[in-house]
Coordinates of C-alpha atoms and ligand atoms in Angstrom, one line a residue:
X636 CA -62.3 -36.4 2.7
X637 CA -61.8 -32.9 1.5
X638 CA -58.4 -31.2 2.3
X639 CA -58.8 -27.4 2.4
X640 CA -55.8 -25.6 1.0
X641 CA -54.6 -23.2 3.7
X642 CA -54.3 -20.5 1.0
X643 CA -58.1 -20.7 0.5
X644 CA -58.7 -20.4 4.3
X645 CA -56.4 -17.4 4.4
X646 CA -58.3 -15.6 1.7
X647 CA -61.7 -15.7 3.3
X648 CA -63.3 -13.7 6.1
X649 CA -63.8 -15.5 9.5
X650 CA -61.9 -18.7 8.5
X651 CA -63.0 -20.4 11.8
X652 CA -66.3 -20.9 10.1
X653 CA -64.8 -23.6 8.0
X654 CA -62.1 -25.3 10.1
X655 CA -64.2 -27.5 12.4
X656 CA -62.6 -29.3 15.3
X657 CA -64.6 -27.4 17.9
X658 CA -65.0 -28.7 21.5
X659 CA -67.7 -31.4 21.7
X660 CA -67.9 -32.0 17.9
X661 CA -68.3 -35.7 17.2
X662 CA -66.2 -37.6 14.6
X663 CA -67.2 -41.1 13.7
X664 CA -65.8 -43.6 11.2
X665 CA -68.5 -43.8 8.6
X666 CA -67.6 -47.4 7.9
X667 CA -68.7 -48.3 11.4
X668 CA -72.2 -46.9 11.2
X669 CA -75.3 -47.8 9.3
X670 CA -76.6 -44.3 8.6
X671 CA -74.8 -40.9 8.0
X672 CA -76.7 -37.6 8.3
X673 CA -75.5 -34.1 7.4
X674 CA -77.5 -31.6 9.5
X675 CA -77.7 -28.4 7.6
X676 CA -78.9 -24.9 8.4
X677 CA -79.0 -22.8 5.2
X678 CA -77.4 -19.7 6.6
X679 CA -73.9 -18.7 7.7
X680 CA -72.1 -20.6 10.5
X681 CA -72.9 -18.0 13.2
X682 CA -76.6 -18.3 12.6
X683 CA -76.6 -22.0 12.0
X684 CA -74.6 -22.8 15.2
X685 CA -77.1 -20.8 17.3
X686 CA -80.0 -23.1 16.4
X687 CA -81.1 -25.1 19.4
X688 CA -83.2 -27.7 17.4
X689 CA -80.1 -28.8 15.4
X690 CA -78.0 -29.0 18.6
X691 CA -80.6 -31.4 20.0
X692 CA -80.8 -33.6 16.9
X693 CA -77.0 -33.7 16.6
X694 CA -76.8 -35.1 20.1
X695 CA -79.7 -37.6 19.7
X696 CA -78.3 -38.9 16.4
X697 CA -74.7 -39.2 17.6
X698 CA -75.8 -40.9 20.8
X699 CA -76.9 -43.8 18.5
X700 CA -74.1 -46.2 17.8
X701 CA -75.5 -46.9 14.3
X702 CA -75.5 -43.2 13.2
X703 CA -73.1 -40.4 12.5
X704 CA -74.4 -36.9 12.3
X705 CA -72.3 -34.0 11.2
X706 CA -72.9 -30.2 10.6
X707 CA -72.9 -28.1 7.5
X708 CA -73.8 -24.4 7.0
X709 CA -74.0 -22.1 4.0
X710 CA -70.5 -20.9 3.1
X711 CA -70.4 -17.1 3.1
X712 CA -70.1 -15.5 -0.4
X713 CA -66.3 -15.3 -0.4
X714 CA -65.9 -18.9 0.6
X715 CA -68.5 -20.0 -2.0
X716 CA -66.5 -18.2 -4.7
X717 CA -63.3 -20.1 -3.6
X718 CA -65.2 -23.4 -3.5
X719 CA -66.6 -22.9 -7.0
X720 CA -63.3 -21.7 -8.4
X721 CA -61.4 -24.7 -6.9
X722 CA -64.1 -27.3 -7.4
X723 CA -64.4 -27.9 -3.7
X724 CA -67.8 -29.6 -3.0
X725 CA -69.9 -28.7 0.0
X726 CA -68.7 -30.8 2.9
X727 CA -69.3 -31.2 6.6
X728 CA -67.3 -29.7 9.5
X729 CA -66.6 -32.9 11.4
X730 CA -64.9 -35.2 8.8
X731 CA -64.8 -32.9 5.8
X732 CA -66.8 -35.5 3.9
X733 CA -68.7 -34.3 0.8
X734 CA -72.4 -33.8 1.6
X735 CA -73.3 -35.8 -1.5
X736 CA -71.7 -38.9 0.1
X737 CA -74.1 -38.9 3.1
X738 CA -77.3 -41.0 3.3
X739 CA -79.3 -38.0 4.2
X740 CA -79.1 -34.2 4.4
X741 CA -81.5 -32.6 6.8
X742 CA -82.3 -28.9 6.4
X743 CA -83.7 -26.9 9.3
X744 CA -86.2 -24.5 7.6
X745 CA -86.7 -21.6 10.0
X746 CA -87.6 -18.8 7.7
X747 CA -88.8 -18.6 4.1
X748 CA -86.0 -16.2 3.0
X749 CA -83.4 -19.0 3.3
X750 CA -85.0 -21.1 0.5
X751 CA -82.6 -19.8 -2.1
X752 CA -79.7 -20.9 0.1
X753 CA -81.1 -24.4 0.2
X754 CA -80.8 -24.6 -3.5
X755 CA -77.4 -23.0 -3.5
X756 CA -76.1 -25.5 -0.9
X757 CA -77.5 -28.5 -2.9
X758 CA -75.9 -27.2 -6.0
X759 CA -72.6 -26.7 -4.2
X760 CA -72.9 -30.2 -3.0
X761 CA -73.4 -31.6 -6.5
X762 CA -76.8 -33.0 -5.6
X763 CA -79.6 -32.5 -8.2
X764 CA -82.0 -29.8 -7.0
X765 CA -85.2 -31.6 -8.0
X766 CA -86.2 -34.8 -6.2
X767 CA -87.3 -36.2 -9.5
X768 CA -83.7 -36.0 -10.8
X769 CA -82.1 -37.8 -7.9
X770 CA -81.1 -41.5 -8.1
X771 CA -79.6 -44.2 -6.0
X772 CA -76.3 -42.4 -5.7
X773 CA -77.8 -39.3 -4.0
X774 CA -78.7 -38.6 -0.4
X775 CA -82.3 -38.1 0.7
X776 CA -83.0 -34.4 1.2
X777 CA -85.2 -33.9 4.2
X778 CA -86.5 -30.8 5.9
X779 CA -88.0 -29.8 9.2
X780 CA -88.7 -26.7 11.3
X781 CA -91.6 -24.2 11.2
X782 CA -91.5 -23.8 7.4
X783 CA -92.2 -27.5 6.9
X784 CA -95.8 -26.7 7.9
X785 CA -96.2 -25.1 4.5
X786 CA -93.3 -26.4 2.5
X787 CA -95.3 -26.4 -0.7
X788 CA -93.1 -23.8 -2.4
X789 CA -90.1 -26.1 -1.9
X790 CA -92.0 -29.4 -2.4
X791 CA -90.1 -30.2 -5.6
X792 CA -86.7 -30.1 -3.9
X793 CA -87.4 -32.1 -0.7
X794 CA -87.7 -35.9 -0.6
X795 CA -89.5 -35.7 2.7
X796 CA -90.4 -33.3 5.4
X797 CA -90.9 -33.8 9.1
X798 CA -93.9 -32.1 10.6
X799 CA -93.6 -31.1 14.3
X800 CA -91.0 -31.8 17.0
X801 CA -88.0 -33.8 15.8
X802 CA -86.7 -35.6 18.8
X803 CA -88.6 -38.8 18.3
X804 CA -89.4 -38.8 14.6
X805 CA -85.8 -38.4 13.6
X806 CA -85.0 -41.7 15.3
X807 CA -87.9 -43.4 13.5
X808 CA -86.7 -42.1 10.1
X809 CA -83.1 -43.2 10.7
X810 CA -84.3 -46.6 11.8
X811 CA -86.3 -47.0 8.6
X812 CA -83.4 -45.9 6.5
X813 CA -81.1 -48.3 8.2
X814 CA -83.4 -51.3 7.7
X815 CA -84.1 -50.3 4.0
X816 CA -80.3 -50.3 3.4
X817 CA -79.9 -53.6 5.2
X818 CA -82.6 -55.1 3.1
X819 CA -80.7 -54.2 -0.1
X820 CA -82.6 -50.9 -0.9
X821 CA -85.7 -52.6 -2.3
X822 CA -87.6 -50.5 -4.9
X823 CA -84.9 -47.9 -4.9
X824 CA -85.6 -44.4 -3.5
X825 CA -89.3 -44.7 -3.6
X826 CA -89.0 -47.9 -1.6
X827 CA -87.5 -46.0 1.3
X828 CA -89.9 -43.1 0.9
X829 CA -92.9 -45.4 1.0
X830 CA -91.7 -46.9 4.2
X831 CA -91.0 -43.5 5.7
X832 CA -94.4 -42.2 4.7
X833 CA -95.9 -44.6 7.1
X834 CA -94.2 -42.8 10.1
X835 CA -96.5 -40.4 11.9
X836 CA -95.5 -36.8 11.1
X837 CA -93.6 -37.6 7.8
X838 CA -94.7 -35.9 4.6
X839 CA -93.5 -37.0 1.2
X840 CA -94.6 -34.2 -1.2
X841 CA -94.1 -36.3 -4.3
X842 CA -96.8 -38.7 -3.1
X843 CA -99.4 -36.0 -3.5
X844 CA -100.8 -34.4 -6.7
X845 CA -102.2 -30.9 -6.7
X846 CA -104.9 -29.7 -9.2
X847 CA -106.0 -26.1 -9.7
X848 CA -109.2 -24.3 -10.6
X849 CA -109.5 -21.8 -13.4
X850 CA -109.1 -18.9 -11.0
X851 CA -105.8 -20.2 -9.8
X852 CA -107.0 -21.6 -6.4
X853 CA -106.4 -25.2 -5.5
X854 CA -109.1 -27.7 -6.6
X855 CA -107.7 -30.7 -4.7
X856 CA -104.6 -32.3 -3.1
X857 CA -104.8 -36.0 -3.7
X858 CA -102.5 -38.8 -2.5
X859 CA -101.1 -40.8 -5.5
X860 CA -100.0 -43.9 -3.6
X861 CA -101.5 -46.1 -0.9
X862 CA -98.8 -45.2 1.6
X863 CA -99.6 -41.4 1.5
X864 CA -102.0 -40.4 4.3
X865 CA -104.8 -37.9 3.5
X866 CA -103.5 -35.7 6.3
X867 CA -100.1 -35.5 8.0
X868 CA -100.4 -34.7 11.7
X869 CA -97.6 -33.0 13.6
X870 CA -95.4 -35.0 16.0
X871 CA -95.3 -33.7 19.6
X872 CA -93.2 -34.8 22.5
X873 CA -95.6 -35.6 25.4
X874 CA -93.3 -34.9 28.3
X875 CA -90.1 -32.9 27.8
X876 CA -88.5 -34.4 30.9
X877 CA -88.3 -37.7 29.0
X878 CA -86.5 -36.6 25.9
X879 CA -82.8 -35.9 25.4
X880 CA -81.6 -32.3 25.5
X881 CA -78.4 -30.9 24.0
X882 CA -76.3 -31.2 27.1
X883 CA -73.0 -31.4 25.2
X884 CA -73.3 -28.8 22.4
X885 CA -70.5 -27.9 20.1
X886 CA -68.7 -24.8 21.3
X887 CA -67.5 -22.5 18.6
X888 CA -64.2 -20.7 18.2
X889 CA -65.7 -17.5 17.0
X890 CA -68.6 -15.3 18.2
X891 CA -72.0 -16.7 17.1
X892 CA -75.4 -15.1 17.4
X893 CA -76.4 -16.9 20.6
X894 CA -73.0 -17.6 22.2
X895 CA -74.2 -18.9 25.5
X896 CA -76.0 -21.8 27.1
X897 CA -79.5 -22.1 25.9
X898 CA -81.8 -23.6 28.5
X899 CA -85.2 -24.4 27.1
X900 CA -87.6 -24.1 30.1
X901 CA -90.7 -25.3 28.2
X902 CA -92.2 -25.6 24.8
X903 CA -95.3 -23.9 23.5
X904 CA -97.2 -20.8 24.4
X905 CA -100.9 -20.7 25.0
X906 CA -101.4 -17.0 25.3
X907 CA -103.0 -17.1 21.8
X908 CA -101.7 -14.1 20.0
X909 CA -103.6 -14.4 16.7
X910 CA -100.6 -13.4 14.5
X911 CA -98.2 -15.9 16.0
X912 CA -97.5 -19.0 14.1
X913 CA -95.2 -20.5 16.7
X914 CA -98.0 -20.2 19.2
X915 CA -100.0 -22.7 17.1
X916 CA -97.3 -25.0 15.9
X917 CA -95.8 -25.6 19.4
X918 CA -99.1 -26.1 21.3
X919 CA -99.7 -27.1 24.0
X920 CA -97.4 -25.8 26.7
X921 CA -95.2 -28.4 28.2
X922 CA -92.8 -27.4 31.0
X923 CA -89.7 -29.2 32.2
X924 CA -89.6 -29.7 35.9
X925 CA -87.2 -27.4 37.9
X926 CA -85.2 -30.5 39.0
X927 CA -84.7 -31.5 35.4
X928 CA -83.6 -28.0 34.4
X929 CA -81.1 -27.8 37.2
X930 CA -79.7 -31.1 36.2
X931 CA -79.4 -30.0 32.5
X932 CA -77.8 -26.7 33.5
X933 CA -75.2 -28.5 35.6
X934 CA -74.2 -30.6 32.7
X935 CA -74.2 -27.7 30.2
X936 CA -71.9 -25.6 32.4
X937 CA -69.6 -28.5 32.9
X938 CA -69.5 -29.5 29.3
X939 CA -69.2 -26.1 27.6
X940 CA -67.4 -23.6 30.0
X941 CA -69.9 -20.9 29.0
X942 CA -70.5 -18.2 31.6
X943 CA -74.0 -17.2 30.6
X944 CA -77.2 -19.2 30.8
X945 CA -80.1 -17.8 28.6
X946 CA -83.6 -19.0 29.5
X947 CA -84.9 -19.6 26.1
X948 CA -88.6 -20.4 25.4
X949 CA -91.3 -18.7 23.4
X950 CA -92.1 -16.6 26.5
X951 CA -89.7 -17.5 29.3
X952 CA -91.3 -15.2 31.8
X953 CA -94.4 -17.5 31.7
X954 CA -92.5 -20.4 33.3
X955 CA -94.5 -21.4 36.4
X956 CA -91.4 -21.7 38.6
X957 CA -89.4 -18.9 37.1
X958 CA -88.3 -17.2 40.4
X959 CA -87.2 -20.6 41.7
X960 CA -85.2 -21.3 38.6
X961 CA -83.6 -17.8 38.4
X962 CA -82.7 -18.0 42.1
X963 CA -81.6 -21.7 42.0
X964 CA -79.3 -21.1 39.0
X965 CA -77.9 -18.1 40.7
X966 CA -77.1 -20.0 43.9
X967 CA -75.5 -22.8 41.9
X968 CA -73.4 -20.9 39.5
X969 CA -72.9 -17.3 40.6
X970 CA -69.7 -18.1 42.4
X971 CA -68.5 -19.8 39.2
X972 CA -69.0 -16.5 37.4
X973 CA -72.0 -17.8 35.4
X974 CA -74.8 -15.4 34.9
X975 CA -78.4 -15.9 33.9
X976 CA -80.2 -13.9 31.2
X977 CA -83.9 -13.6 30.4
X978 CA -84.3 -12.8 26.7
X979 CA -88.1 -12.2 26.7
X980 CA -89.9 -10.2 29.3
X981 CA -93.6 -10.1 30.1
X982 CA -95.0 -6.6 30.3
X983 CA -95.4 -6.5 34.1
X984 CA -93.5 -5.5 37.2
X985 CA -92.8 -9.1 38.2
X986 CA -90.6 -9.3 35.2
X987 CA -88.8 -6.1 36.1
X988 CA -88.2 -7.5 39.6
X989 CA -86.6 -10.6 38.0
X990 CA -84.7 -8.6 35.5
X991 CA -83.3 -6.6 38.4
X992 CA -82.3 -9.9 40.1
X993 CA -80.5 -11.2 37.1
X994 CA -78.9 -8.0 36.0
X995 CA -77.4 -6.9 39.3
X996 CA -74.7 -4.8 37.7
X997 CA -75.3 -4.3 34.1
X998 CA -78.3 -2.2 33.2
X999 CA -78.6 -3.0 29.5
X1000 CA -81.7 -2.0 27.7
X1001 CA -85.1 -3.7 28.4
X1002 CA -87.2 -4.9 25.6
X1003 CA -91.0 -5.0 25.5
X1004 CA -93.4 -6.1 22.8
X1005 CA -96.7 -4.3 22.9
X1006 CA -97.0 -5.2 19.2
X1007 CA -99.7 -2.6 18.4
X1008 CA -100.1 1.1 19.2
X1009 CA -103.6 1.1 20.5
X1010 CA -105.7 -1.0 22.9
X1011 CA -108.2 -1.6 20.1
X1012 CA -105.6 -3.2 17.9
X1013 CA -104.0 -5.1 20.8
X1014 CA -107.4 -6.6 21.4
X1015 CA -107.7 -7.6 17.7
X1016 CA -104.4 -9.5 17.9
X1017 CA -105.2 -10.9 21.4
X1018 CA -102.1 -9.5 22.9
X1019 CA -103.7 -9.3 26.3
X1020 CA -101.7 -6.3 27.7
X1021 CA -102.9 -2.8 28.4
X1022 CA -101.2 0.5 28.3
X1023 CA -101.4 0.5 32.0
X1024 CA -99.4 -2.8 32.1
X1025 CA -96.8 -1.2 30.0
X1026 CA -96.7 2.0 32.1
X1027 CA -96.3 0.0 35.3
X1028 CA -93.5 -2.2 33.9
X1029 CA -91.6 0.7 32.3
X1030 CA -92.1 2.8 35.4
X1031 CA -90.7 0.1 37.6
X1032 CA -87.7 -0.2 35.3
X1033 CA -87.0 3.5 35.4
X1034 CA -87.3 3.6 39.2
X1035 CA -84.8 0.8 39.4
X1036 CA -82.2 2.5 37.2
X1037 CA -82.9 1.5 33.7
X1038 CA -83.1 4.4 31.2
X1039 CA -83.2 2.7 27.8
X1040 CA -86.2 0.8 26.5
X1041 CA -86.8 -1.0 23.3
X1042 CA -90.4 -1.4 22.0
X1043 CA -91.4 -3.9 19.3
X1044 CA -94.4 -3.3 17.1
X1045 CA -95.9 -4.5 13.9
X1046 CA -97.7 -2.6 11.2
X1047 CA -100.1 -3.9 8.6
X1048 CA -102.2 -5.9 11.1
X1049 CA -105.8 -6.7 10.2
X1050 CA -108.3 -3.8 10.8
X1051 CA -105.4 -1.4 11.3
X1052 CA -106.1 2.3 10.7
X1053 CA -103.8 5.3 10.7
X1054 CA -104.9 6.1 14.2
X1055 CA -103.4 2.7 15.3
X1056 CA -100.2 3.4 13.5
X1057 CA -99.9 6.8 15.1
X1058 CA -100.7 5.2 18.4
X1059 CA -97.2 3.6 18.2
X1060 CA -95.7 7.1 18.3
X1061 CA -98.0 8.1 21.2
X1062 CA -96.8 5.2 23.2
X1063 CA -93.2 6.0 22.6
X1064 CA -93.7 9.6 23.8
X1065 CA -95.7 8.3 26.8
X1066 CA -92.6 6.3 27.8
X1067 CA -90.3 9.3 27.4
X1068 CA -92.6 11.4 29.5
X1069 CA -92.9 8.7 32.1
X1070 CA -89.2 8.9 32.7
X1071 CA -89.5 12.7 33.1
X1072 CA -92.3 12.3 35.6
X1073 CA -90.4 9.7 37.6
X1074 CA -86.9 11.2 37.5
X1075 CA -87.8 14.9 37.1
X1076 CA -85.6 15.2 34.1
X1077 CA -85.2 14.0 30.5
X1078 CA -82.7 11.2 29.8
X1079 CA -84.6 8.1 28.6
X1080 CA -83.8 6.5 25.3
X1081 CA -86.6 4.8 23.4
X1082 CA -86.0 2.5 20.4
X1083 CA -89.1 1.9 18.4
X1084 CA -88.7 -1.2 16.2
X1085 CA -91.5 -1.8 13.7
X1086 CA -91.8 -4.9 11.5
X1087 CA -94.4 -5.5 8.8
X1088 CA -97.0 -8.1 9.6
X1089 CA -96.7 -11.2 7.4
X1090 CA -99.7 -13.5 7.7
X1091 CA -98.6 -17.1 8.3
X1092 CA -100.1 -20.5 7.5
X1093 CA -102.0 -22.2 10.4
X1094 CA -102.8 -19.0 12.2
X1095 CA -106.1 -17.2 12.7
X1096 CA -104.9 -14.6 10.2
X1097 CA -104.1 -17.1 7.4
X1098 CA -106.9 -15.8 5.3
X1099 CA -106.0 -12.2 5.6
X1100 CA -104.7 -10.1 2.6
X1101 CA -101.3 -8.7 3.5
X1102 CA -100.8 -4.9 3.1
X1103 CA -99.1 -4.0 -0.2
X1104 CA -95.5 -2.7 -0.1
X1105 CA -96.9 0.8 -1.0
X1106 CA -99.3 0.8 1.9
X1107 CA -96.6 -0.4 4.3
X1108 CA -94.2 2.3 3.1
X1109 CA -96.9 4.9 3.5
X1110 CA -97.5 3.8 7.1
X1111 CA -93.7 3.8 7.8
X1112 CA -93.4 7.4 6.5
X1113 CA -96.5 8.5 8.5
X1114 CA -94.9 7.1 11.7
X1115 CA -91.5 8.5 10.8
X1116 CA -93.0 12.0 10.5
X1117 CA -94.4 11.7 14.0
X1118 CA -91.3 10.3 15.7
X1119 CA -89.1 13.4 15.5
X1120 CA -87.5 13.4 18.9
X1121 CA -83.8 12.9 19.3
X1122 CA -84.4 10.5 22.2
X1123 CA -86.4 8.1 20.0
X1124 CA -84.7 5.9 17.4
X1125 CA -86.9 4.4 14.8
X1126 CA -86.1 1.1 12.9
X1127 CA -88.3 -0.5 10.4
X1128 CA -88.0 -3.4 7.9
X1129 CA -87.7 -3.4 4.2
X1130 CA -91.3 -3.8 3.0
X1131 CA -90.1 -5.8 0.0
X1132 CA -88.5 -8.5 2.1
X1133 CA -91.8 -8.9 4.0
X1134 CA -93.7 -9.0 0.8
X1135 CA -91.6 -11.9 -0.5
X1136 CA -91.8 -13.6 2.9
X1137 CA -95.6 -13.3 2.6
X1138 CA -95.6 -14.8 -0.9
X1139 CA -93.7 -17.9 0.2
X1140 CA -95.2 -18.4 3.6
X1141 CA -98.7 -18.9 2.0
X1142 CA -97.5 -20.1 -1.3
X1143 CA -98.1 -23.3 -3.3
X1144 CA -96.1 -25.7 -5.4
X1145 CA -96.1 -23.5 -8.5
X1146 CA -93.7 -21.2 -6.7
X1147 CA -90.9 -23.9 -7.0
X1148 CA -90.1 -22.7 -10.5
X1149 CA -89.9 -19.1 -9.4
X1150 CA -87.5 -20.0 -6.7
X1151 CA -85.4 -22.0 -9.2
X1152 CA -85.4 -19.1 -11.6
X1153 CA -84.5 -16.5 -8.9
X1154 CA -81.6 -18.7 -7.6
X1155 CA -80.3 -19.0 -11.2
X1156 CA -80.5 -15.2 -11.4
X1157 CA -78.2 -15.0 -8.4
X1158 CA -80.7 -14.9 -5.4
X1159 CA -79.1 -16.1 -2.1
X1160 CA -78.8 -14.9 1.4
X1161 CA -82.1 -13.1 0.8
X1162 CA -82.5 -12.5 4.6
X1163 CA -79.4 -10.4 4.5
X1164 CA -80.3 -6.9 3.3
X1165 CA -77.0 -6.4 1.5
X1166 CA -77.6 -9.5 -0.6
X1167 CA -81.4 -9.2 -1.2
X1168 CA -82.0 -8.7 -4.9
X1169 CA -85.6 -7.7 -5.2
X1170 CA -85.3 -7.1 -9.0
X1171 CA -84.1 -10.7 -9.6
X1172 CA -87.1 -12.0 -7.8
X1173 CA -89.6 -9.8 -9.7
X1174 CA -88.0 -10.9 -13.0
X1175 CA -88.3 -14.5 -11.9
X1176 CA -92.1 -14.1 -11.2
X1177 CA -92.5 -12.5 -14.6
X1178 CA -90.6 -15.1 -16.5
X1179 CA -92.6 -17.8 -14.8
X1180 CA -95.9 -16.0 -15.5
X1181 CA -96.8 -16.0 -11.8
X1182 CA -98.3 -13.0 -9.9
X1183 CA -96.9 -12.7 -6.4
X1184 CA -99.8 -10.5 -5.3
X1185 CA -102.1 -13.5 -5.7
X1186 CA -100.3 -15.1 -2.8
X1187 CA -99.4 -12.2 -0.6
X1188 CA -102.2 -9.6 -0.9
X1189 CA -105.3 -11.6 -1.6
X1190 CA -107.9 -12.2 1.1
X1191 CA -108.8 -15.9 1.1
X1192 CA -112.3 -17.2 1.4
X1193 CA -112.7 -19.6 4.4
X1194 CA -114.0 -22.3 2.0
X1195 CA -110.9 -22.1 -0.2
X1196 CA -108.5 -25.2 -0.1
X1197 CA -105.3 -23.8 1.3
X1198 CA -102.0 -25.2 0.0
X1199 CA -101.2 -26.6 3.5
X1200 CA -104.6 -28.0 4.3
X1201 CA -103.3 -31.6 4.3
X1202 CA -100.7 -30.7 7.0
X1203 CA -102.2 -30.6 10.5
X1204 CA -100.8 -28.6 13.4
X1205 CA -103.5 -30.3 15.5
X1206 CA -105.4 -27.1 15.9
X1207 CA -108.9 -27.3 14.4
X1208 CA -109.8 -25.1 11.5
X1209 CA -113.1 -24.2 13.2
X1210 CA -111.0 -22.7 16.1
X1211 CA -108.9 -20.6 13.7
X1212 CA -112.1 -19.4 11.9
X1213 CA -113.7 -18.4 15.2
X1214 CA -110.5 -16.7 16.4
X1215 CA -110.5 -14.6 13.2
X1216 CA -114.1 -13.6 13.9
X1217 CA -113.2 -12.8 17.5
X1218 CA -110.4 -10.6 16.2
X1219 CA -112.7 -8.6 14.0
X1220 CA -115.0 -8.2 17.0
X1221 CA -112.1 -7.2 19.2
X1222 CA -112.9 -10.0 21.7
X1223 CA -110.3 -11.5 23.9
X1224 CA -109.6 -15.2 24.2
X1225 CA -107.8 -16.0 27.5
X1226 CA -104.7 -18.1 28.0
X1227 CA -105.9 -21.7 28.2
X1228 CA -103.2 -22.8 30.7
X1229 CA -104.2 -20.3 33.4
X1230 CA -107.9 -20.0 32.4
X1231 CA -110.4 -22.4 30.7
X1232 CA -109.6 -24.5 27.7
X1233 CA -110.6 -22.6 24.5
X1234 CA -111.0 -25.9 22.6
X1235 CA -108.4 -25.5 20.0
X1236 CA -108.4 -29.2 19.5
X1237 CA -104.7 -30.0 20.1
X1238 CA -104.9 -31.7 23.5
X1239 CA -107.7 -34.2 22.8
X1240 CA -106.7 -34.6 19.1
X1241 CA -103.0 -35.5 19.8
X1242 CA -103.5 -37.2 23.1
X1243 CA -101.3 -34.7 24.9
X1244 CA -101.9 -32.2 27.6
X1245 CA -100.7 -28.9 29.0
X1246 CA -97.9 -29.5 31.5
X1247 CA -97.6 -26.6 33.9
X1248 CA -95.8 -27.6 37.1
X1249 CA -97.1 -24.5 38.9
X1250 CA -100.7 -25.5 38.3
X1251 CA -100.0 -29.1 39.4
X1252 CA -98.4 -28.0 42.7
Ligands
SF4_2758 S1 -106.9 -28.1 23.7 FE1 -107.5 -26.5 25.3 S2 -105.9 -26.7 26.9 FE2 -105.1 -27.8 25.0 S3 -103.8 -26.2 24.0 FE3 -105.9 -26.2 23.1 S4 -107.0 -24.6 24.2 FE4 -105.2 -25.1 25.5

């Protein structure tokens, strides 16, 4: 057990990040359990503590009498400096046990820009970075989350990855680990990995060899042992009513990003936006029943003392019994001072009505995501909303007293022209004018937030060549020159961060050495603009003789073997190819839960179905 010197804690910012002992944290005697797991999120405490997936896994694992699960996050740079200066190894918040003494460390991989933090945390823990360098004394390093669907750039550092939803598979992995230990650890590390590889949804990267063609594309991905399956298929929970939810989450002492109850209404989204990776990875839609949700909410309010319930799902406004849930939660908790918030809104007036209901007093800004500036481009990405929808929704909001609106867009989408980019400005002015028409005076505030499109693995746009940083910057300036009204604020992302994200999101194993090199050069907290060192990354690419444009900006041929082809989201490749063609032809594919099945392959392939309680009623 590590004892932190109070002097160290006094010298760092936000010491409560490191002190542990929060309400609902679970401390177990490691001698009384069979398996110990350190659950890690490679970002700072406030971000890590806001991750719902890890809260769920923490509860599932700690509900097992044979397992102890503890938390660990990336120490902020000041704390890291203290730890390195005083030889304090990375340790967990529950029992202050060094992470290297656990059986397993599980990283949640939410976003490519945290890969350098994974290496930094392993190094701080004293765990060899490469799987090949670890032996009996070291924990197994496992990963999960959306990036696991193409974890090839980090394949050298992970012993195994879990593909898909973790609730059931994590228990399978722990059970196999416990029995391998009980059996006396036969065949060492590879003995466990071979047993684990037989579990559905488990991917052991070292069990696959990758060969390349002369032009740098992949020639083949070949299993190198009999336990390795030719394809790893994602795990999916059939009915969310049957699995555990985080009803007793750890409550922090300091403000975190999502400092409220997170109530997950359903999983998945079948609207089919063609840029959206989550829309593919979490298919199909599976709703929890209203009764189940009320029961979970009761427990959460009681166990945490929070006074806000946030309805979190990919698109919460699509929940089939939304009004019933919003009203029901209000009836149950309003007199206890607990409010309900809806983080994502559909672009329609029903959503405004609901927003009105939940925001009785406070009229904070409303956020809408038209994603693209013209109807043509919204058809390309299958957004399924029209300018009229937006006008109606924003108009309804203005009539009901809102005056500030935030609009989210992307630039760099397939087939985009300058006209589409300028369409973003037109839409912003349209919103301003609408306020004037309705209220008879100026006074609206519009925030235009523009991110740069990054094509992601497993989506219809996975073959598309991402815009270069120069092209993105030109488009940003074009838009900036058009948005010259004091009532409009314009935010956009650093094009270089999006470029790097693009390299890693569709990268292959050869990028492992670039990552290592960049980390050695000081790369960490790359998702934090003040720490992002683009120069270090470019030097690392050069040193390793790897061209990042090969990964980010190259249009792929549909016949090319993609680095993630042996990982299956359950969606057929033929569906993605046809969606890409539909995009070019500006054709709309309807939402399969409310219209006809568009034959993506998930339901029949995984033996699962859309669960929409509104449709069943
Ligand atoms: S198989 Fe059909 S119903 Fe199921 S998610 Fe795919 S498109 Fe929707």
